[in-house]
Amino acid sequence: MSRALATTTASKRSPLPADLDATRLPAHVAVIMDGNGRWASRRGLPRVMGHREGVEALKRTLRLCSDWGIGALTAYAFSTENWNRPGEEVGFLMTLFERVLARELEALEQEQVRIRFLGDLEPLPAGLRELIANATARTAHNSGIHFNVCTNYGGRAELVRAARLLAERVAAGELDPASINEDLFAAQLHTAGERDPDLLIRTSGEQRISNFLLWQLAYAELHITNVLWPDFDERALHAALLDYQGRQRRFGGVDAAGA
Ligand code: FPP
């Protein structure tokens, strides 16, 4: 049922759809993968089956983004609030993350994906932390797409952590508070070194940011689709990119026509 990432060989790469402009693709796409539970419930299946299918949708999206020349994909896999779900579901998700990582590492390496896990990784099960450390190290120098998996991630917690890291340096006399600017602040975030997402996709129709990348999404274009995450496919990604390419990005300024 599950297809290994490596089944995509160079000859099987999906071409960029002709109506997309390769020179105006987002360099970084972020996704809030919502609707796994509803996808399963609608089929009379346990919620966790939706997460299993959600992994397939994530692999599909990663492969397409990589094939189409998008530089980075950041996915919200587990939020700081997700610990409040029933213990059985949390346990299933942790085991699923472990299995996916163990199973896909070779393919990620082969396809030159650089994987990183963003968030507070300390509370994760030790086995998962080991797999994460291994996958991060083994793919660190890969030249392909940056794949960021936000795990035990919360935007507010990330901002508080950044403030604390800077405060510690000020208290130690290593940093002048007057030299704190946006670049220095961004360098304390889990996403340090990654450019901000240009496009945020949220599935299942919910119109919320849900504590995701609060700093980094400042100027991202938002694409909200009613598609449930496990159904997110080439057609849905294509639609999101067409929507993105139809937007005028002004970053608080005015466009060329002065509008
Ligand atoms: C929310 O759906 C989705 C999640 C909690 C994400 C689950 C994680 C994955 C599919 C990817 C794991 C990937 C790797 C690489 C380890 P929901 O349960 O909130 O859906 P609902 O709103 O319909 O209840």
mmCIF file of C-alpha atoms and ligand atoms in Angstrom:
data_model
loop_
_atom_site.group_PDB
_atom_site.id
_atom_site.type_symbol
_atom_site.label_atom_id
_atom_site.label_comp_id
_atom_site.label_asym_id
_atom_site.label_seq_id
_atom_site.Cartn_x
_atom_site.Cartn_y
_atom_site.Cartn_z
ATOM 1 C CA MET A 1 0.000 0.000 0.000
ATOM 2 C CA SER A 2 2.750 2.466 0.866
ATOM 3 C CA ARG A 3 5.007 3.501 -1.966
ATOM 4 C CA ALA A 4 8.641 4.172 -1.093
ATOM 5 C CA LEU A 5 9.873 7.630 -2.014
ATOM 6 C CA ALA A 6 12.660 6.079 -4.066
ATOM 7 C CA THR A 7 10.299 4.572 -6.600
ATOM 8 C CA THR A 8 10.589 7.918 -8.400
ATOM 9 C CA THR A 9 13.502 7.576 -10.741
ATOM 10 C CA ALA A 10 14.835 10.413 -12.891
ATOM 11 C CA SER A 11 12.763 9.144 -15.836
ATOM 12 C CA LYS A 12 9.556 9.177 -13.807
ATOM 13 C CA ARG A 13 9.788 12.746 -12.610
ATOM 14 C CA SER A 14 6.529 14.677 -12.973
ATOM 15 C CA PRO A 15 6.949 17.558 -15.389
ATOM 16 C CA LEU A 16 5.842 21.018 -14.287
ATOM 17 C CA PRO A 17 2.311 21.647 -15.641
ATOM 18 C CA ALA A 18 2.487 23.869 -18.736
ATOM 19 C CA ASP A 19 0.315 26.622 -17.261
ATOM 20 C CA LEU A 20 2.723 27.210 -14.355
ATOM 21 C CA ASP A 21 5.562 29.703 -14.768
ATOM 22 C CA ALA A 22 8.766 27.989 -13.638
ATOM 23 C CA THR A 23 10.370 31.370 -12.894
ATOM 24 C CA ARG A 24 7.610 32.398 -10.468
ATOM 25 C CA LEU A 25 7.228 29.336 -8.287
ATOM 26 C CA PRO A 26 7.302 29.772 -4.511
ATOM 27 C CA ALA A 27 10.791 28.976 -3.227
ATOM 28 C CA HIS A 28 9.320 27.670 0.025
ATOM 29 C CA VAL A 29 5.902 26.077 0.563
ATOM 30 C CA ALA A 30 4.464 25.447 4.037
ATOM 31 C CA VAL A 31 1.531 23.108 4.671
ATOM 32 C CA ILE A 32 -0.949 22.630 7.485
ATOM 33 C CA MET A 33 -2.037 19.052 6.808
ATOM 34 C CA ASP A 34 -5.556 19.131 8.201
ATOM 35 C CA GLY A 35 -8.466 16.719 7.811
ATOM 36 C CA ASN A 36 -6.908 13.294 8.377
ATOM 37 C CA GLY A 37 -9.420 12.403 11.074
ATOM 38 C CA ARG A 38 -12.407 13.533 8.999
ATOM 39 C CA TRP A 39 -11.125 11.641 5.954
ATOM 40 C CA ALA A 40 -11.107 8.432 8.013
ATOM 41 C CA SER A 41 -14.443 9.063 9.779
ATOM 42 C CA ARG A 42 -16.176 9.622 6.439
ATOM 43 C CA ARG A 43 -15.059 6.151 5.437
ATOM 44 C CA GLY A 44 -16.085 4.581 8.735
ATOM 45 C CA LEU A 45 -12.404 4.002 9.580
ATOM 46 C CA PRO A 46 -10.542 4.769 12.816
ATOM 47 C CA ARG A 47 -8.991 8.298 12.807
ATOM 48 C CA VAL A 48 -5.468 6.892 12.774
ATOM 49 C CA MET A 49 -6.051 5.437 9.313
ATOM 50 C CA GLY A 50 -6.352 9.032 8.154
ATOM 51 C CA HIS A 51 -2.872 9.751 9.517
ATOM 52 C CA ARG A 52 -1.492 6.728 7.697
ATOM 53 C CA GLU A 53 -2.965 7.957 4.448
ATOM 54 C CA GLY A 54 -1.756 11.456 5.333
ATOM 55 C CA VAL A 55 1.815 10.195 5.185
ATOM 56 C CA GLU A 56 1.211 9.087 1.583
ATOM 57 C CA ALA A 57 -0.105 12.561 0.745
ATOM 58 C CA LEU A 58 2.977 14.116 2.317
ATOM 59 C CA LYS A 59 5.326 11.884 0.321
ATOM 60 C CA ARG A 60 3.399 12.719 -2.841
ATOM 61 C CA THR A 61 3.644 16.452 -2.112
ATOM 62 C CA LEU A 62 7.353 16.268 -1.297
ATOM 63 C CA ARG A 63 8.076 14.386 -4.511
ATOM 64 C CA LEU A 64 6.079 16.866 -6.626
ATOM 65 C CA CYS A 65 7.665 19.908 -4.969
ATOM 66 C CA SER A 66 11.087 18.395 -5.573
ATOM 67 C CA ASP A 67 10.272 17.489 -9.212
ATOM 68 C CA TRP A 68 8.879 20.949 -9.901
ATOM 69 C CA GLY A 69 11.895 22.791 -8.502
ATOM 70 C CA ILE A 70 10.474 24.136 -5.238
ATOM 71 C CA GLY A 71 13.369 24.658 -2.819
ATOM 72 C CA ALA A 72 11.752 23.919 0.529
ATOM 73 C CA LEU A 73 8.668 22.201 1.970
ATOM 74 C CA THR A 74 7.738 22.672 5.623
ATOM 75 C CA ALA A 75 4.945 20.507 7.053
ATOM 76 C CA TYR A 76 3.122 20.804 10.394
ATOM 77 C CA ALA A 77 3.228 17.191 11.598
ATOM 78 C CA PHE A 78 2.636 17.537 15.355
ATOM 79 C CA SER A 79 1.879 20.700 17.295
ATOM 80 C CA THR A 80 2.602 21.449 20.950
ATOM 81 C CA GLU A 81 -1.190 21.233 21.427
ATOM 82 C CA ASN A 82 -1.480 17.780 19.822
ATOM 83 C CA TRP A 83 -0.363 16.110 23.097
ATOM 84 C CA ASN A 84 -3.938 16.824 24.261
ATOM 85 C CA ARG A 85 -5.330 14.210 21.850
ATOM 86 C CA PRO A 86 -6.283 10.777 23.211
ATOM 87 C CA GLY A 87 -3.154 8.895 24.365
ATOM 88 C CA GLU A 88 -3.807 6.145 21.842
ATOM 89 C CA GLU A 89 -3.736 8.589 18.915
ATOM 90 C CA VAL A 90 -0.579 10.331 20.192
ATOM 91 C CA GLY A 91 1.105 6.941 20.592
ATOM 92 C CA PHE A 92 0.051 5.926 17.091
ATOM 93 C CA LEU A 93 1.470 9.150 15.633
ATOM 94 C CA MET A 94 4.836 8.711 17.399
ATOM 95 C CA THR A 95 5.103 5.123 16.156
ATOM 96 C CA LEU A 96 4.050 6.231 12.683
ATOM 97 C CA PHE A 97 6.784 8.915 12.621
ATOM 98 C CA GLU A 98 9.343 6.302 13.676
ATOM 99 C CA ARG A 99 8.245 3.814 11.032
ATOM 100 C CA VAL A 100 8.133 6.402 8.265
ATOM 101 C CA LEU A 101 11.593 7.694 9.125
ATOM 102 C CA ALA A 102 13.149 4.245 9.333
ATOM 103 C CA ARG A 103 11.496 3.159 6.089
ATOM 104 C CA GLU A 104 12.155 6.300 4.043
ATOM 105 C CA LEU A 105 15.654 7.326 5.081
ATOM 106 C CA GLU A 106 17.391 5.524 2.242
ATOM 107 C CA ALA A 107 15.031 7.074 -0.299
ATOM 108 C CA LEU A 108 15.511 10.545 1.165
ATOM 109 C CA GLU A 109 19.258 10.095 0.873
ATOM 110 C CA GLN A 110 19.008 8.844 -2.702
ATOM 111 C CA GLU A 111 16.792 11.716 -3.749
ATOM 112 C CA GLN A 112 19.086 14.289 -2.145
ATOM 113 C CA VAL A 113 16.378 15.500 0.268
ATOM 114 C CA ARG A 114 17.694 17.384 3.300
ATOM 115 C CA ILE A 115 15.373 16.602 6.212
ATOM 116 C CA ARG A 116 15.184 18.556 9.461
ATOM 117 C CA PHE A 117 12.758 18.346 12.378
ATOM 118 C CA LEU A 118 11.755 21.691 13.815
ATOM 119 C CA GLY A 119 10.375 22.062 17.327
ATOM 120 C CA ASP A 120 11.148 21.013 20.882
ATOM 121 C CA LEU A 121 12.337 17.450 20.305
ATOM 122 C CA GLU A 122 13.193 16.700 23.967
ATOM 123 C CA PRO A 123 9.761 15.301 24.971
ATOM 124 C CA LEU A 124 9.652 12.871 22.012
ATOM 125 C CA PRO A 125 10.248 9.141 22.643
ATOM 126 C CA ALA A 126 13.985 8.320 22.768
ATOM 127 C CA GLY A 127 13.781 5.952 19.773
ATOM 128 C CA LEU A 128 12.214 8.648 17.625
ATOM 129 C CA ARG A 129 14.810 11.211 18.738
ATOM 130 C CA GLU A 130 17.570 8.818 17.684
ATOM 131 C CA LEU A 131 16.019 8.267 14.267
ATOM 132 C CA ILE A 132 15.612 12.033 13.860
ATOM 133 C CA ALA A 133 19.238 12.717 14.794
ATOM 134 C CA ASN A 134 20.427 10.037 12.382
ATOM 135 C CA ALA A 135 18.241 11.213 9.479
ATOM 136 C CA THR A 136 19.220 14.845 10.037
ATOM 137 C CA ALA A 137 22.940 14.037 10.084
ATOM 138 C CA ARG A 138 22.800 11.671 7.112
ATOM 139 C CA THR A 139 20.956 14.129 4.885
ATOM 140 C CA ALA A 140 22.536 17.378 6.124
ATOM 141 C CA HIS A 141 24.719 17.840 3.072
ATOM 142 C CA ASN A 142 22.186 16.775 0.469
ATOM 143 C CA SER A 143 21.748 19.193 -2.401
ATOM 144 C CA GLY A 144 18.004 18.780 -3.047
ATOM 145 C CA ILE A 145 14.804 20.070 -1.514
ATOM 146 C CA HIS A 146 14.802 21.129 2.156
ATOM 147 C CA PHE A 147 12.111 19.119 3.935
ATOM 148 C CA ASN A 148 11.214 20.490 7.349
ATOM 149 C CA VAL A 149 8.925 18.455 9.573
ATOM 150 C CA CYS A 150 7.514 20.554 12.416
ATOM 151 C CA THR A 151 7.235 18.146 15.326
ATOM 152 C CA ASN A 152 6.194 19.240 18.823
ATOM 153 C CA TYR A 153 6.246 22.643 17.236
ATOM 154 C CA GLY A 154 4.414 25.764 18.409
ATOM 155 C CA GLY A 155 4.917 29.240 16.994
ATOM 156 C CA ARG A 156 4.570 31.030 20.326
ATOM 157 C CA ALA A 157 6.937 28.602 22.066
ATOM 158 C CA GLU A 158 9.446 29.181 19.267
ATOM 159 C CA LEU A 159 9.244 32.968 19.743
ATOM 160 C CA VAL A 160 9.601 32.690 23.529
ATOM 161 C CA ARG A 161 12.624 30.407 23.062
ATOM 162 C CA ALA A 162 14.230 32.918 20.696
ATOM 163 C CA ALA A 163 13.672 35.760 23.183
ATOM 164 C CA ARG A 164 15.159 33.625 25.966
ATOM 165 C CA LEU A 165 18.244 32.727 23.919
ATOM 166 C CA LEU A 166 18.894 36.406 23.196
ATOM 167 C CA ALA A 167 18.224 37.418 26.816
ATOM 168 C CA GLU A 168 20.766 34.838 28.007
ATOM 169 C CA ARG A 169 23.410 36.335 25.738
ATOM 170 C CA VAL A 170 22.581 39.843 26.949
ATOM 171 C CA ALA A 171 22.744 38.691 30.590
ATOM 172 C CA ALA A 172 26.134 37.073 29.918
ATOM 173 C CA GLY A 173 27.381 40.405 28.583
ATOM 174 C CA GLU A 174 27.899 38.952 25.086
ATOM 175 C CA LEU A 175 25.206 40.931 23.324
ATOM 176 C CA ASP A 176 24.200 44.584 23.261
ATOM 177 C CA PRO A 177 20.353 44.788 23.324
ATOM 178 C CA ALA A 178 20.576 47.638 20.799
ATOM 179 C CA SER A 179 22.037 45.244 18.242
ATOM 180 C CA ILE A 180 18.968 42.960 18.288
ATOM 181 C CA ASN A 181 17.256 43.313 14.920
ATOM 182 C CA GLU A 182 14.956 41.142 12.779
ATOM 183 C CA ASP A 183 17.826 39.155 11.254
ATOM 184 C CA LEU A 184 19.341 38.336 14.628
ATOM 185 C CA PHE A 185 15.931 37.389 16.014
ATOM 186 C CA ALA A 186 15.166 35.142 13.024
ATOM 187 C CA ALA A 187 18.525 33.441 13.506
ATOM 188 C CA GLN A 188 17.311 32.104 16.895
ATOM 189 C CA LEU A 189 14.248 30.419 15.399
ATOM 190 C CA HIS A 190 14.087 26.715 14.516
ATOM 191 C CA THR A 191 13.935 27.798 10.863
ATOM 192 C CA ALA A 192 17.281 29.663 11.031
ATOM 193 C CA GLY A 193 18.936 29.629 7.629
ATOM 194 C CA GLU A 194 15.699 28.847 5.755
ATOM 195 C CA ARG A 195 13.966 31.596 3.836
ATOM 196 C CA ASP A 196 10.421 32.467 4.875
ATOM 197 C CA PRO A 197 7.600 30.507 3.198
ATOM 198 C CA ASP A 198 6.116 32.252 0.163
ATOM 199 C CA LEU A 199 2.977 30.120 0.223
ATOM 200 C CA LEU A 200 1.004 28.501 3.033
ATOM 201 C CA ILE A 201 -1.438 25.771 2.065
ATOM 202 C CA ARG A 202 -4.059 24.689 4.580
ATOM 203 C CA THR A 203 -6.321 21.771 3.773
ATOM 204 C CA SER A 204 -9.839 20.868 4.957
ATOM 205 C CA GLY A 205 -11.219 24.385 4.730
ATOM 206 C CA GLU A 206 -10.221 25.680 8.184
ATOM 207 C CA GLN A 207 -9.214 29.347 8.017
ATOM 208 C CA ARG A 208 -6.691 29.519 10.848
ATOM 209 C CA ILE A 209 -2.925 29.731 11.316
ATOM 210 C CA SER A 210 -3.096 27.463 14.422
ATOM 211 C CA ASN A 211 0.179 28.621 16.000
ATOM 212 C CA PHE A 212 2.195 27.671 12.904
ATOM 213 C CA LEU A 213 5.289 29.677 11.847
ATOM 214 C CA LEU A 214 3.923 32.899 13.374
ATOM 215 C CA TRP A 215 7.044 34.929 12.547
ATOM 216 C CA GLN A 216 7.892 33.307 9.233
ATOM 217 C CA LEU A 217 4.428 33.576 7.628
ATOM 218 C CA ALA A 218 4.345 37.389 7.917
ATOM 219 C CA TYR A 219 4.147 37.887 4.130
ATOM 220 C CA ALA A 220 3.146 34.428 2.911
ATOM 221 C CA GLU A 221 0.264 34.042 0.481
ATOM 222 C CA LEU A 222 -2.478 31.835 1.924
ATOM 223 C CA HIS A 223 -4.206 29.090 -0.025
ATOM 224 C CA ILE A 224 -7.040 27.353 1.776
ATOM 225 C CA THR A 225 -8.600 24.346 0.104
ATOM 226 C CA ASN A 226 -11.528 22.159 1.135
ATOM 227 C CA VAL A 227 -9.574 19.054 0.061
ATOM 228 C CA LEU A 228 -8.858 16.840 3.075
ATOM 229 C CA TRP A 229 -5.129 16.229 3.534
ATOM 230 C CA PRO A 230 -5.110 12.506 2.589
ATOM 231 C CA ASP A 231 -6.733 13.487 -0.740
ATOM 232 C CA PHE A 232 -4.165 16.224 -1.454
ATOM 233 C CA ASP A 233 -2.670 15.290 -4.811
ATOM 234 C CA GLU A 234 -1.040 16.696 -7.927
ATOM 235 C CA ARG A 235 -4.223 18.434 -8.987
ATOM 236 C CA ALA A 236 -4.597 20.133 -5.584
ATOM 237 C CA LEU A 237 -0.953 21.262 -5.509
ATOM 238 C CA HIS A 238 -1.264 22.513 -9.075
ATOM 239 C CA ALA A 239 -4.346 24.543 -8.078
ATOM 240 C CA ALA A 240 -2.504 26.031 -5.092
ATOM 241 C CA LEU A 241 0.433 27.077 -7.275
ATOM 242 C CA LEU A 242 -1.858 28.600 -9.925
ATOM 243 C CA ASP A 243 -3.618 30.535 -7.161
ATOM 244 C CA TYR A 244 -0.216 31.706 -5.881
ATOM 245 C CA GLN A 245 0.922 32.816 -9.325
ATOM 246 C CA GLY A 246 -2.242 34.879 -9.680
ATOM 247 C CA ARG A 247 -1.381 36.961 -6.613
ATOM 248 C CA GLN A 248 0.323 40.361 -6.576
ATOM 249 C CA ARG A 249 2.931 40.225 -3.813
ATOM 250 C CA ARG A 250 3.574 43.684 -2.418
ATOM 251 C CA PHE A 251 5.212 43.047 0.973
ATOM 252 C CA GLY A 252 3.498 46.153 2.374
ATOM 253 C CA GLY A 253 4.593 48.339 -0.547
ATOM 254 C CA VAL A 254 2.815 49.211 -3.773
ATOM 255 C CA ASP A 255 2.934 47.310 -7.049
ATOM 256 C CA ALA A 256 4.525 48.596 -10.264
ATOM 257 C CA ALA A 257 1.275 50.336 -11.283
ATOM 258 C CA GLY A 258 1.190 52.165 -7.947
ATOM 259 C CA ALA A 259 -1.946 50.325 -6.722
HETATM 260 C C1 FPP B 1 -4.168 16.680 11.328
HETATM 261 O O1 FPP B 1 -5.320 15.977 10.912
HETATM 262 C C2 FPP B 1 -2.907 16.128 10.845
HETATM 263 C C3 FPP B 1 -1.883 15.706 11.652
HETATM 264 C C4 FPP B 1 -1.953 15.633 13.127
HETATM 265 C C5 FPP B 1 -0.612 15.366 10.974
HETATM 266 C C6 FPP B 1 -0.203 13.920 11.034
HETATM 267 C C7 FPP B 1 1.125 13.746 10.431
HETATM 268 C C8 FPP B 1 1.405 13.294 9.174
HETATM 269 C C9 FPP B 1 0.346 12.864 8.244
HETATM 270 C C10 FPP B 1 2.796 13.243 8.621
HETATM 271 C C11 FPP B 1 3.890 12.540 9.374
HETATM 272 C C12 FPP B 1 5.129 12.656 8.605
HETATM 273 C C13 FPP B 1 6.444 12.341 8.881
HETATM 274 C C14 FPP B 1 7.468 12.636 7.888
HETATM 275 C C15 FPP B 1 6.931 11.748 10.121
HETATM 276 P P1 FPP B 1 -6.473 15.921 12.008
HETATM 277 O O2 FPP B 1 -6.303 14.681 12.808
HETATM 278 O O3 FPP B 1 -6.447 17.184 12.818
HETATM 279 O O4 FPP B 1 -7.763 15.874 11.142
HETATM 280 P P2 FPP B 1 -9.216 16.348 11.609
HETATM 281 O O5 FPP B 1 -9.144 17.843 11.711
HETATM 282 O O6 FPP B 1 -10.085 15.876 10.491
HETATM 283 O O7 FPP B 1 -9.506 15.703 12.926
#
